[in-house]
GROMACS .gro file of C-alpha atoms in nm:
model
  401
    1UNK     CA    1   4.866   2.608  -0.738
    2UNK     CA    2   4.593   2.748  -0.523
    3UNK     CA    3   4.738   2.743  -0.164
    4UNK     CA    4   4.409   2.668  -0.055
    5UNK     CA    5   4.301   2.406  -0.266
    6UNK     CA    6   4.602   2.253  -0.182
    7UNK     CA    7   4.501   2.202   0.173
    8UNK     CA    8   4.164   2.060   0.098
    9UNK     CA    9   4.090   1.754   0.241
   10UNK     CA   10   4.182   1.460  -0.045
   11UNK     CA   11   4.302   1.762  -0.276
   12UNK     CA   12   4.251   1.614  -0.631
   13UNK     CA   13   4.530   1.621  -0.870
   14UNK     CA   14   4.456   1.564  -1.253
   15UNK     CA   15   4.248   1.317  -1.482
   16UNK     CA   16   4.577   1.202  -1.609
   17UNK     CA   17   4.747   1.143  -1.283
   18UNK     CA   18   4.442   0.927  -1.187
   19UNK     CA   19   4.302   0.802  -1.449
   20UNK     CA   20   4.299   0.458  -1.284
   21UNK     CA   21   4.103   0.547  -0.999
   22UNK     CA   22   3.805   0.731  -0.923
   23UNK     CA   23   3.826   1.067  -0.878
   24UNK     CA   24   3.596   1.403  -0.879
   25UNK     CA   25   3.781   1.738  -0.912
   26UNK     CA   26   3.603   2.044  -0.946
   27UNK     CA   27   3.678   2.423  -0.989
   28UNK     CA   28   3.508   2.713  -0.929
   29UNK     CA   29   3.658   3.020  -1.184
   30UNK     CA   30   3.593   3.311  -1.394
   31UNK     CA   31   3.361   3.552  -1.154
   32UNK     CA   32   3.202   3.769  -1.376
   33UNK     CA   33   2.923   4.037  -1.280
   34UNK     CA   34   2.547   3.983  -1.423
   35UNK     CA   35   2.276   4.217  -1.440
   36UNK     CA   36   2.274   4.581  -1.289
   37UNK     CA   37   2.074   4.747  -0.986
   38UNK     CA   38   1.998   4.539  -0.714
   39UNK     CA   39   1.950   4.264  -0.962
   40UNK     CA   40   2.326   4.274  -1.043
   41UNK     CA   41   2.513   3.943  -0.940
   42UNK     CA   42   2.799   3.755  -0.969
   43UNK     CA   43   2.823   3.390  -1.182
   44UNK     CA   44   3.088   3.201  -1.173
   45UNK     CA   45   3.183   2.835  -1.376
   46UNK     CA   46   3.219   2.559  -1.254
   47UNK     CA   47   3.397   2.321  -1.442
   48UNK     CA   48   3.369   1.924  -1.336
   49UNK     CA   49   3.625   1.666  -1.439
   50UNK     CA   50   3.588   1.289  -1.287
   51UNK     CA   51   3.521   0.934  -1.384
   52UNK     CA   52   3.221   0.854  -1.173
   53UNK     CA   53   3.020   0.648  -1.434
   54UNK     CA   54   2.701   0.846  -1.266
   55UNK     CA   55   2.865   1.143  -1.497
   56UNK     CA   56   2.752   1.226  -1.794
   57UNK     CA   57   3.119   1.234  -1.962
   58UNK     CA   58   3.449   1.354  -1.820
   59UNK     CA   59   3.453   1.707  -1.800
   60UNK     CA   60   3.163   1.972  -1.799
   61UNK     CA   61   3.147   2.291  -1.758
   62UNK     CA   62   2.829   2.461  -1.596
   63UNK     CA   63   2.772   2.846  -1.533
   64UNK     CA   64   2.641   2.854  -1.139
   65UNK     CA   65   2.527   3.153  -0.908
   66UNK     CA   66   2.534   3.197  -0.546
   67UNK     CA   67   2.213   3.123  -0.454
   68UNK     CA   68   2.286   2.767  -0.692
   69UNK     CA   69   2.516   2.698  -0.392
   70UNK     CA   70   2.327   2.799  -0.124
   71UNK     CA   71   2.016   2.519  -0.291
   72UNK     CA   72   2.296   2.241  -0.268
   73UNK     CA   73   2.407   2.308   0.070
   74UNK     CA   74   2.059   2.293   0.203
   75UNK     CA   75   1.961   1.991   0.038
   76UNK     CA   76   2.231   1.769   0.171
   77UNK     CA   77   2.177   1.954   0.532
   78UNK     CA   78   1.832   1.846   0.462
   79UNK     CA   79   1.918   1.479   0.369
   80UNK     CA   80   2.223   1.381   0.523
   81UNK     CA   81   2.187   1.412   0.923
   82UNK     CA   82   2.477   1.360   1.148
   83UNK     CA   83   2.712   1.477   0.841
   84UNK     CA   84   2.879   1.768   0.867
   85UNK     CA   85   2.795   1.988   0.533
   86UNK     CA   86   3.064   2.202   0.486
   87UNK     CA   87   2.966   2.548   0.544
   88UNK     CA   88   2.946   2.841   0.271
   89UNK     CA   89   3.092   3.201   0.292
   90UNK     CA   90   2.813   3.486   0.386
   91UNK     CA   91   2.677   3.675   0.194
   92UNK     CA   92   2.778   4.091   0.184
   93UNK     CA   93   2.571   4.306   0.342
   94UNK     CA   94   2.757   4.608   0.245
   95UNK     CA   95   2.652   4.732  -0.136
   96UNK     CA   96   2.967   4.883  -0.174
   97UNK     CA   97   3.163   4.568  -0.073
   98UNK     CA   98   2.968   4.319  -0.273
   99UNK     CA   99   3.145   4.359  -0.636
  100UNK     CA  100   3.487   4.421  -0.488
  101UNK     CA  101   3.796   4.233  -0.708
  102UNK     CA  102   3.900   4.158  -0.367
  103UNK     CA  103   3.568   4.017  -0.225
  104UNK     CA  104   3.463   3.845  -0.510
  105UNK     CA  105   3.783   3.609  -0.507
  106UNK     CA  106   3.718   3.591  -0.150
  107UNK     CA  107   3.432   3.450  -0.237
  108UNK     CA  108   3.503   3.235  -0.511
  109UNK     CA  109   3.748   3.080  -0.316
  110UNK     CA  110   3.505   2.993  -0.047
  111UNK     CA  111   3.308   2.851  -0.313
  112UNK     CA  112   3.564   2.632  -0.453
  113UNK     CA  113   3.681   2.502  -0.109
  114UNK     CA  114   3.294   2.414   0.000
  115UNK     CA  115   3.252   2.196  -0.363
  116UNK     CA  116   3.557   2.044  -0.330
  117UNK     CA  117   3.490   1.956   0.044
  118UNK     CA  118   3.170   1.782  -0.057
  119UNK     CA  119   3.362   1.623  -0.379
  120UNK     CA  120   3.644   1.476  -0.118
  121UNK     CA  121   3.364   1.320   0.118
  122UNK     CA  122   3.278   0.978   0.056
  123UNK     CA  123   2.904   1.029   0.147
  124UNK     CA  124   2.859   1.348   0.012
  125UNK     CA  125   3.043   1.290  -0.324
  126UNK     CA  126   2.763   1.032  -0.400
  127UNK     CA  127   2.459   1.306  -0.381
  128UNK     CA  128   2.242   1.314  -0.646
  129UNK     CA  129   2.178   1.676  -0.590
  130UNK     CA  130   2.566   1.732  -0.633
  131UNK     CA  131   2.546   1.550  -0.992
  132UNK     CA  132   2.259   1.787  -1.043
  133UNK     CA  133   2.456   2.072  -0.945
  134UNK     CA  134   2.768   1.998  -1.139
  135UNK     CA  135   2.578   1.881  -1.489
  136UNK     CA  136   2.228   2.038  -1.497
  137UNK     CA  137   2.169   2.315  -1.744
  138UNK     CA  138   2.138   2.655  -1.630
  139UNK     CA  139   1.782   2.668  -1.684
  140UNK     CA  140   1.706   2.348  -1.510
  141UNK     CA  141   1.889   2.451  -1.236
  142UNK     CA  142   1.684   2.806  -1.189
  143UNK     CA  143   1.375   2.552  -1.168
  144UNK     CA  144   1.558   2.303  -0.904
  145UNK     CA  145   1.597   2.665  -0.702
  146UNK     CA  146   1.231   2.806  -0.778
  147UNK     CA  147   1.040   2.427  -0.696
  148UNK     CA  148   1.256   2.417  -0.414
  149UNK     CA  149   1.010   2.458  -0.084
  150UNK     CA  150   1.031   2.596   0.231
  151UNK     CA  151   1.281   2.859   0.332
  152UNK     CA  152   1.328   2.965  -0.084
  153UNK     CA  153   0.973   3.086  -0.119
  154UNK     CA  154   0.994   3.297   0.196
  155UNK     CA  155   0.975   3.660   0.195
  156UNK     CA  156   1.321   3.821   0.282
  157UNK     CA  157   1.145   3.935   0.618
  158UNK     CA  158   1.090   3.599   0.691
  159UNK     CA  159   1.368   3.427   0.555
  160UNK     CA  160   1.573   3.699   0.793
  161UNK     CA  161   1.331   3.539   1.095
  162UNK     CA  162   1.419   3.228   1.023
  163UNK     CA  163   1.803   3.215   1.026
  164UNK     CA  164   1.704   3.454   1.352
  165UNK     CA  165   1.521   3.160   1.504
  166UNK     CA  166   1.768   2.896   1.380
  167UNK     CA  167   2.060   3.054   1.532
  168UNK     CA  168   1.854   3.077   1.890
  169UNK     CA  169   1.773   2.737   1.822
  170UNK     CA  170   2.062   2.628   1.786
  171UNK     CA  171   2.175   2.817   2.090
  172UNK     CA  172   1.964   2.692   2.298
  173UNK     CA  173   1.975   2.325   2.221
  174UNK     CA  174   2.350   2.339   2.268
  175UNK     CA  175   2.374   2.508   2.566
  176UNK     CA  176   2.052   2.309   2.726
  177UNK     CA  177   1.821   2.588   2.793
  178UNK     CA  178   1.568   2.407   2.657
  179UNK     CA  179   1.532   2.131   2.920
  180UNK     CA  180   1.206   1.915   2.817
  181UNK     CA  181   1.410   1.586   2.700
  182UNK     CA  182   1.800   1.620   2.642
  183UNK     CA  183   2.110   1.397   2.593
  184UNK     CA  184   2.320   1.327   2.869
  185UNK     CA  185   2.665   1.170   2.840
  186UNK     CA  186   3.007   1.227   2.911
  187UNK     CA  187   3.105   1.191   2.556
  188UNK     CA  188   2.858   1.446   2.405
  189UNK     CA  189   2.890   1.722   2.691
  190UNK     CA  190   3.265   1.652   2.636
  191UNK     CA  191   3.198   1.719   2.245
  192UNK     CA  192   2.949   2.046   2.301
  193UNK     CA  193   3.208   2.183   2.534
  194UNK     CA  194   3.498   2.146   2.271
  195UNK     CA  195   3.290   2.331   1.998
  196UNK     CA  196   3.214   2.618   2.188
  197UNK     CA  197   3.548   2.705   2.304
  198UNK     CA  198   3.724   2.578   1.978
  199UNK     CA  199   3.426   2.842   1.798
  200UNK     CA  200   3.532   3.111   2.054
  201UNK     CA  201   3.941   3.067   2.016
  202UNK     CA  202   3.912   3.061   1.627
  203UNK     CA  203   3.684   3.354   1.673
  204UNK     CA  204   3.922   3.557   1.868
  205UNK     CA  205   4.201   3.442   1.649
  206UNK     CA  206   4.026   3.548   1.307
  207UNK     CA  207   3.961   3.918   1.479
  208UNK     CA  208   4.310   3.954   1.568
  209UNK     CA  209   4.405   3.836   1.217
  210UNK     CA  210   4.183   4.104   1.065
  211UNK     CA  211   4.386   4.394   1.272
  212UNK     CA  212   4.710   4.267   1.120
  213UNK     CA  213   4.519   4.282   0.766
  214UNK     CA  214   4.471   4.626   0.886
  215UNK     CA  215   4.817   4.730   1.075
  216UNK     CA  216   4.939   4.631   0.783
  217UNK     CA  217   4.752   4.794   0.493
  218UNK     CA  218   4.778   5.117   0.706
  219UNK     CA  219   5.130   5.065   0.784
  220UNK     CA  220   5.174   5.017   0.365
  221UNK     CA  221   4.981   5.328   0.360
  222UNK     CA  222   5.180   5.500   0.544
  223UNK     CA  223   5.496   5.449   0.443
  224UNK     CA  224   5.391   5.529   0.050
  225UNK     CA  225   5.232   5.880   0.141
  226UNK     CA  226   5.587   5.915   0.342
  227UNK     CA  227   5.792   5.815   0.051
  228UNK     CA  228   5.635   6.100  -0.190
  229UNK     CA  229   5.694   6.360   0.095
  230UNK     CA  230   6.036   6.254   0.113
  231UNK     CA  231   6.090   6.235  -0.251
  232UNK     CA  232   5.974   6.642  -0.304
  233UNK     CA  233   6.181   6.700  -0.040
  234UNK     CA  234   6.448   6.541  -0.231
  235UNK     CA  235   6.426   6.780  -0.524
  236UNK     CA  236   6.435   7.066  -0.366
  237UNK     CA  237   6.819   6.990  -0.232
  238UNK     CA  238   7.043   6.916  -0.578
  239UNK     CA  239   7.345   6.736  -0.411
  240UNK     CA  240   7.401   6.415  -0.219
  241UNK     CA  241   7.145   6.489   0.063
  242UNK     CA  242   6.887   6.549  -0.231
  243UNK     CA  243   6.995   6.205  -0.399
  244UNK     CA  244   6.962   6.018  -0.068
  245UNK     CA  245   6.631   6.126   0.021
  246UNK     CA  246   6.487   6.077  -0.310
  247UNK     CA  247   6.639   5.733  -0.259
  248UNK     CA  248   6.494   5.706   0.091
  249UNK     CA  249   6.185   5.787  -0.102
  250UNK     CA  250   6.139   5.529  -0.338
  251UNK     CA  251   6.268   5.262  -0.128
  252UNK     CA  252   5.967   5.334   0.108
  253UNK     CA  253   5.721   5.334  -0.177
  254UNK     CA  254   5.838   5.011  -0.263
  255UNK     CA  255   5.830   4.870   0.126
  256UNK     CA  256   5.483   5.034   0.083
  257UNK     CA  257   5.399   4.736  -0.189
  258UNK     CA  258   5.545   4.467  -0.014
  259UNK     CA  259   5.343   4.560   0.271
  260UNK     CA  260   5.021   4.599   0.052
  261UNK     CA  261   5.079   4.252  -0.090
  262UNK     CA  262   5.166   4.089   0.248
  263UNK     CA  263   4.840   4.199   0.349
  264UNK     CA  264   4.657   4.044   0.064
  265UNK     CA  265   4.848   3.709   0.155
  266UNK     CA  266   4.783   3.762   0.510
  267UNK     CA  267   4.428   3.803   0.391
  268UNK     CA  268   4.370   3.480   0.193
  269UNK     CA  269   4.548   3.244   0.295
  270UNK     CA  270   4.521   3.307   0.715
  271UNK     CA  271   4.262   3.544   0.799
  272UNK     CA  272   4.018   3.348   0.552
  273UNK     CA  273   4.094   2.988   0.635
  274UNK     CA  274   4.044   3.142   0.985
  275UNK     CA  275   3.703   3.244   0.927
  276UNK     CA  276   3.620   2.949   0.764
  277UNK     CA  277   3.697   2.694   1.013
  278UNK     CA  278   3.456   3.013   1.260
  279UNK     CA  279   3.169   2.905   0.960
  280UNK     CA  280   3.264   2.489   0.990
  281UNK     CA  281   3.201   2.490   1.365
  282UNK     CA  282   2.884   2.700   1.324
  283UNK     CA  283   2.784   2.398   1.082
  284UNK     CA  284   2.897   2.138   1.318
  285UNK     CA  285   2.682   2.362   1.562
  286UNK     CA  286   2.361   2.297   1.361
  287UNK     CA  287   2.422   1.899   1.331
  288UNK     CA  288   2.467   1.902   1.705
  289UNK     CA  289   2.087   2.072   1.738
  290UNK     CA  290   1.966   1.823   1.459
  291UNK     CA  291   2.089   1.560   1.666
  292UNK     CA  292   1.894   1.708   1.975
  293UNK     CA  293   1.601   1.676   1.779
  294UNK     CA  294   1.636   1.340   1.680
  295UNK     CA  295   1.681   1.255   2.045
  296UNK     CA  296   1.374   1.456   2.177
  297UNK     CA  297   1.171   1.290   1.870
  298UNK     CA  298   1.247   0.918   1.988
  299UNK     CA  299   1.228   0.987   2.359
  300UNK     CA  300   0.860   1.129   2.304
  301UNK     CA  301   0.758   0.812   2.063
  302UNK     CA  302   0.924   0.562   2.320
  303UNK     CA  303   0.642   0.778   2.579
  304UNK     CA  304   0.388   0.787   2.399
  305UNK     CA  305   0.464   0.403   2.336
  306UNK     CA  306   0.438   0.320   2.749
  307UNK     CA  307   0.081   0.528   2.723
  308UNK     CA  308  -0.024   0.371   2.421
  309UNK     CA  309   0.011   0.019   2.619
  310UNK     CA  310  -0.080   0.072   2.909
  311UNK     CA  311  -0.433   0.229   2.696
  312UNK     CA  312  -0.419  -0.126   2.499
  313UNK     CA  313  -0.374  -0.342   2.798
  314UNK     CA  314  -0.660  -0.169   2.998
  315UNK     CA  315  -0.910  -0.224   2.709
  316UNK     CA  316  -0.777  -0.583   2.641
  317UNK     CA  317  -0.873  -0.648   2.980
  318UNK     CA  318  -1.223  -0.459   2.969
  319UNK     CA  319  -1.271  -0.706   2.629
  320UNK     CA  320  -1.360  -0.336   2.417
  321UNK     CA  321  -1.422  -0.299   2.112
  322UNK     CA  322  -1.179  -0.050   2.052
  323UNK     CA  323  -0.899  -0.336   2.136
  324UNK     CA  324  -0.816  -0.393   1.755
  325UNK     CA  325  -0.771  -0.014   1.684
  326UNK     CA  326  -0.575   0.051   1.973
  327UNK     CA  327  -0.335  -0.224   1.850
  328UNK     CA  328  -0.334  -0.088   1.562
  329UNK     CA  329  -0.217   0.247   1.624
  330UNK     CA  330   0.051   0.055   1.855
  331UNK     CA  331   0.195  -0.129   1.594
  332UNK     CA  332   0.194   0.186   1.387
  333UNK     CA  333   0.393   0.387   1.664
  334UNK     CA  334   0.618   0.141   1.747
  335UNK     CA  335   0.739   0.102   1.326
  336UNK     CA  336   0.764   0.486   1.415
  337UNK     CA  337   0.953   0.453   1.701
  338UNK     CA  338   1.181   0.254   1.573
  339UNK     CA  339   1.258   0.417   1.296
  340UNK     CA  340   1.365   0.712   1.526
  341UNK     CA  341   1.615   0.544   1.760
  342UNK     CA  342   1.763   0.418   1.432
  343UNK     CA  343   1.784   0.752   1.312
  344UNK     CA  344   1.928   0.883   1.631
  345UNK     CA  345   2.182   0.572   1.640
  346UNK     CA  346   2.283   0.711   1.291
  347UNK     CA  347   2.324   1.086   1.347
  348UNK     CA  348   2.595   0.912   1.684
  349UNK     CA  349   2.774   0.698   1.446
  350UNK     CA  350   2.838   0.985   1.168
  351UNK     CA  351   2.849   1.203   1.412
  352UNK     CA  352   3.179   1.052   1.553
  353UNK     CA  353   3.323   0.970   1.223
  354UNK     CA  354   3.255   1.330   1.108
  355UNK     CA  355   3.461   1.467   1.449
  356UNK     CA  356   3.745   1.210   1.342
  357UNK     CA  357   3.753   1.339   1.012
  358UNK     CA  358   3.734   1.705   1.124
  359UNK     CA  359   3.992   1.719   1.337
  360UNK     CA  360   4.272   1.554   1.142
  361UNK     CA  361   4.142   1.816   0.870
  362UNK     CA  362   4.134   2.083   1.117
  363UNK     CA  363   4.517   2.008   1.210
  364UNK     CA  364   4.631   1.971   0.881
  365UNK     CA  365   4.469   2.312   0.745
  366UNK     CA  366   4.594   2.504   1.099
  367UNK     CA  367   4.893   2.401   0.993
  368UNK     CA  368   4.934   2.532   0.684
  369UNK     CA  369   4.768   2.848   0.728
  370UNK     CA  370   5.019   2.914   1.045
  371UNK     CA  371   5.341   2.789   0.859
  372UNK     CA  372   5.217   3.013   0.554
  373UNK     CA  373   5.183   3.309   0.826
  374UNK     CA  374   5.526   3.286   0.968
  375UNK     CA  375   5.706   3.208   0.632
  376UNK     CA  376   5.490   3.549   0.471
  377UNK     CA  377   5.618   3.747   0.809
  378UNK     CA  378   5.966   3.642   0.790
  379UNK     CA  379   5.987   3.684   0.420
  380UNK     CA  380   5.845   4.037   0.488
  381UNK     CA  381   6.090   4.131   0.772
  382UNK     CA  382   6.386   4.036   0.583
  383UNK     CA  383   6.317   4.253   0.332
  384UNK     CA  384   6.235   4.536   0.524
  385UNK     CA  385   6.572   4.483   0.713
  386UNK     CA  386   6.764   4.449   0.371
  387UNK     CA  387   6.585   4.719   0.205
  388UNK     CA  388   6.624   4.984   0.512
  389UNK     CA  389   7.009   4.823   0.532
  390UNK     CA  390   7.075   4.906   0.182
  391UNK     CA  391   7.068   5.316   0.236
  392UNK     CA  392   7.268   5.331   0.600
  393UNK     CA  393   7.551   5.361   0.376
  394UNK     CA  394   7.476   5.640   0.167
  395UNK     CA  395   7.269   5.847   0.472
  396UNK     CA  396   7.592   5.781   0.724
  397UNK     CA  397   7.805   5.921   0.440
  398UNK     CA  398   7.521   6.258   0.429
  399UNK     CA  399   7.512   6.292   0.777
  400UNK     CA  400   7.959   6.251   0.828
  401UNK     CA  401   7.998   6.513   0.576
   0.00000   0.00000   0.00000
């Protein structure tokens, strides 16, 4: 089993084991690169197995790209306020980087954990775009992306403007630079503060993570360019001292693996889950400026309300005849206004359900990425003990002689 899919919140087992309740499981496999150029890309499939009666049956199997994704992740950020929609791994900027083995299963990994997090949510699970996105033919879906309006039929300049302009927004809405009408309570500032620092610390964390990636790979690297120098240096002595070094040889070529595949561990199942929870708060991040909007939206309605009667009451006294189309446009911004402190009173409510939810998912994936980390470090150490161990004999019996 994945070790990551494993720690996905509601983690779906098989049709069989639940075929007497509802479930949605979905996997993203088989990467392959399309095209060539700078049209190349990578598809993956995504195959669907549930028994939602929405479905069309209980498995299919759907060939999906990365910008298929990307469509689905907007259109629930666009339709489900106060939710938090899990967040999807960035894109590479680096050419050489992009069709890596290693960063393509990076990536479908990310992929799979972001679909399953939306299966496992009972809001989210219930999109209609998702049953697009996990039935609709490949065709169909290429028009769902090209219809799509807004930020898809920007120019790369400007779509590069725009995520510039979101993150400021963002920035500043959090941190309350921009002062015109804000929220105020103990309870939100409380919440704001915790996402900053919790983005910093996992930030921090993630980097330092990296360097061990590193330490180690160059450590691996090391020690396998070390064991070939030792091992010529073996053959050039033909008794015992030759035998031991060309033993001393391959036993560091073969630390050298261990340490290459720690890495790779160390890699995917810490420095990743790391750098995804760095990408969740950035989402949270964005709900937390939606939900400044929604505030500055129904404070300006609820003023513009007070004018608008205080404009009605002055011509109901003057007996105008504009009394009947000032009341008019009253009625019609207060339905409005309305309608925006309900909206506001939503984003609250999911808001705190989604922080609930979060942080008992948050705990539970920490967790298991740490315990992971210090079982793949111990693991590691004991067999560079026992491996180093096993030739103190035979180079104590070189050096005595």
């Amino acid at each position: 089993m994945n070790p990551t899919n494993a720690s996905l919140p509601g983690s779906m087992q098989s049709p069989r084991s639940q075929s007497s309740q509802p479930f949605l499981s979905v996997s993203v496999t088989d990467p392959v690169k399309l095209g060539t150029g700078v049209q190349a890309y990578i598809s993956y499939r995504v195959i669907t197995q549930t028994n939602f009666p929405d479905y069309q049956g209980p498995e299919k199997i759907v060939i999906r790209r990365y910008s298929d994704f990307v469509w689905l992740h907007d259109r629930l950020f666009e339709k489900y306020k106060g939710i938090f929609i899990p967040p999807l791994p960035e894109k590479s900027a680096v050419e050489k980087f992009r069709f890596s083995a290693e960063f393509i299963e990076m990536r479908r990994q990310a992929l799979d954990i972001f679909i399953n997090r939306i299966a496992s949510h009972h809001e989210l699970q219930q999109s209609e775009d998702l049953r697009t996105f996990l039935q609709a033919d490949e065709e169909a879906m290429e028009r769902f992306r090209v219809q799509e309006s807004g930020i898809f039929k920007k120019k790369p300049s400007d779509l590069m403007q725009i995520f510039k302009d979101v993150q400021s927004k963002v920035s500043d809405v959090v941190l309350g630079k921009e002062k015109p009408v804000e929220e105020s309570t103990p309870e939100y500032e409380k919440m704001k503060h915790y996402i900053f620092e919790l983005e910093n610390h996992l930030a921090e964390a993630q980097k330092h993570a990296y360097r061990l990636v590193k330490r180690h790979r160059e450590l691996g690297q090391s020690l396998s360019d070390f064991g070939k120098a030792v091992k010529l240096l073996g053959d050039c002595e033909g008794n015992a001292l030759g035998k031991a070094f060309s033993e001393l040889g391959a036993k560091s070529e073969t630390l050298s693996i261990k340490l290459q595949k720690e890495a790779y561990l160390i890699l995917m199942n810490f420095e990743e889950p790391l750098k995804d929870y760095v990408r969740a708060v950035q989402s949270i991040k964005a709900t937390i400026a939606e939900r400044a909007n929604a505030f500055r939206r129904q404070c300006e309605l609820a003023e513009t309300m007070k004018l608008k009667e205080i404009n009605l009451d002055k011509l109901t006294l003057t007996r105008s005849d504009k009394v009947a189309e000032a009341q008019y446009e009253y009625n019609e911004l207060k339905v409005e206004s309305e309608q925006a402190a309900k909206t506001f009173e939503t984003i609250v409510r999911l808001m705190n359900e989604e922080m609930v939810r979060f942080q008992e998912q948050k705990t539970k994936d920490m967790g298991i990425a740490f315990h992971e980390f210090a079982k793949g470090q111990a693991r590691l150490a004991n067999g560079i003990a026992d491996a180093w161990r096993s030739l103190i004999p035979k180079l104590e019996a070189c050096s005595s002689s």
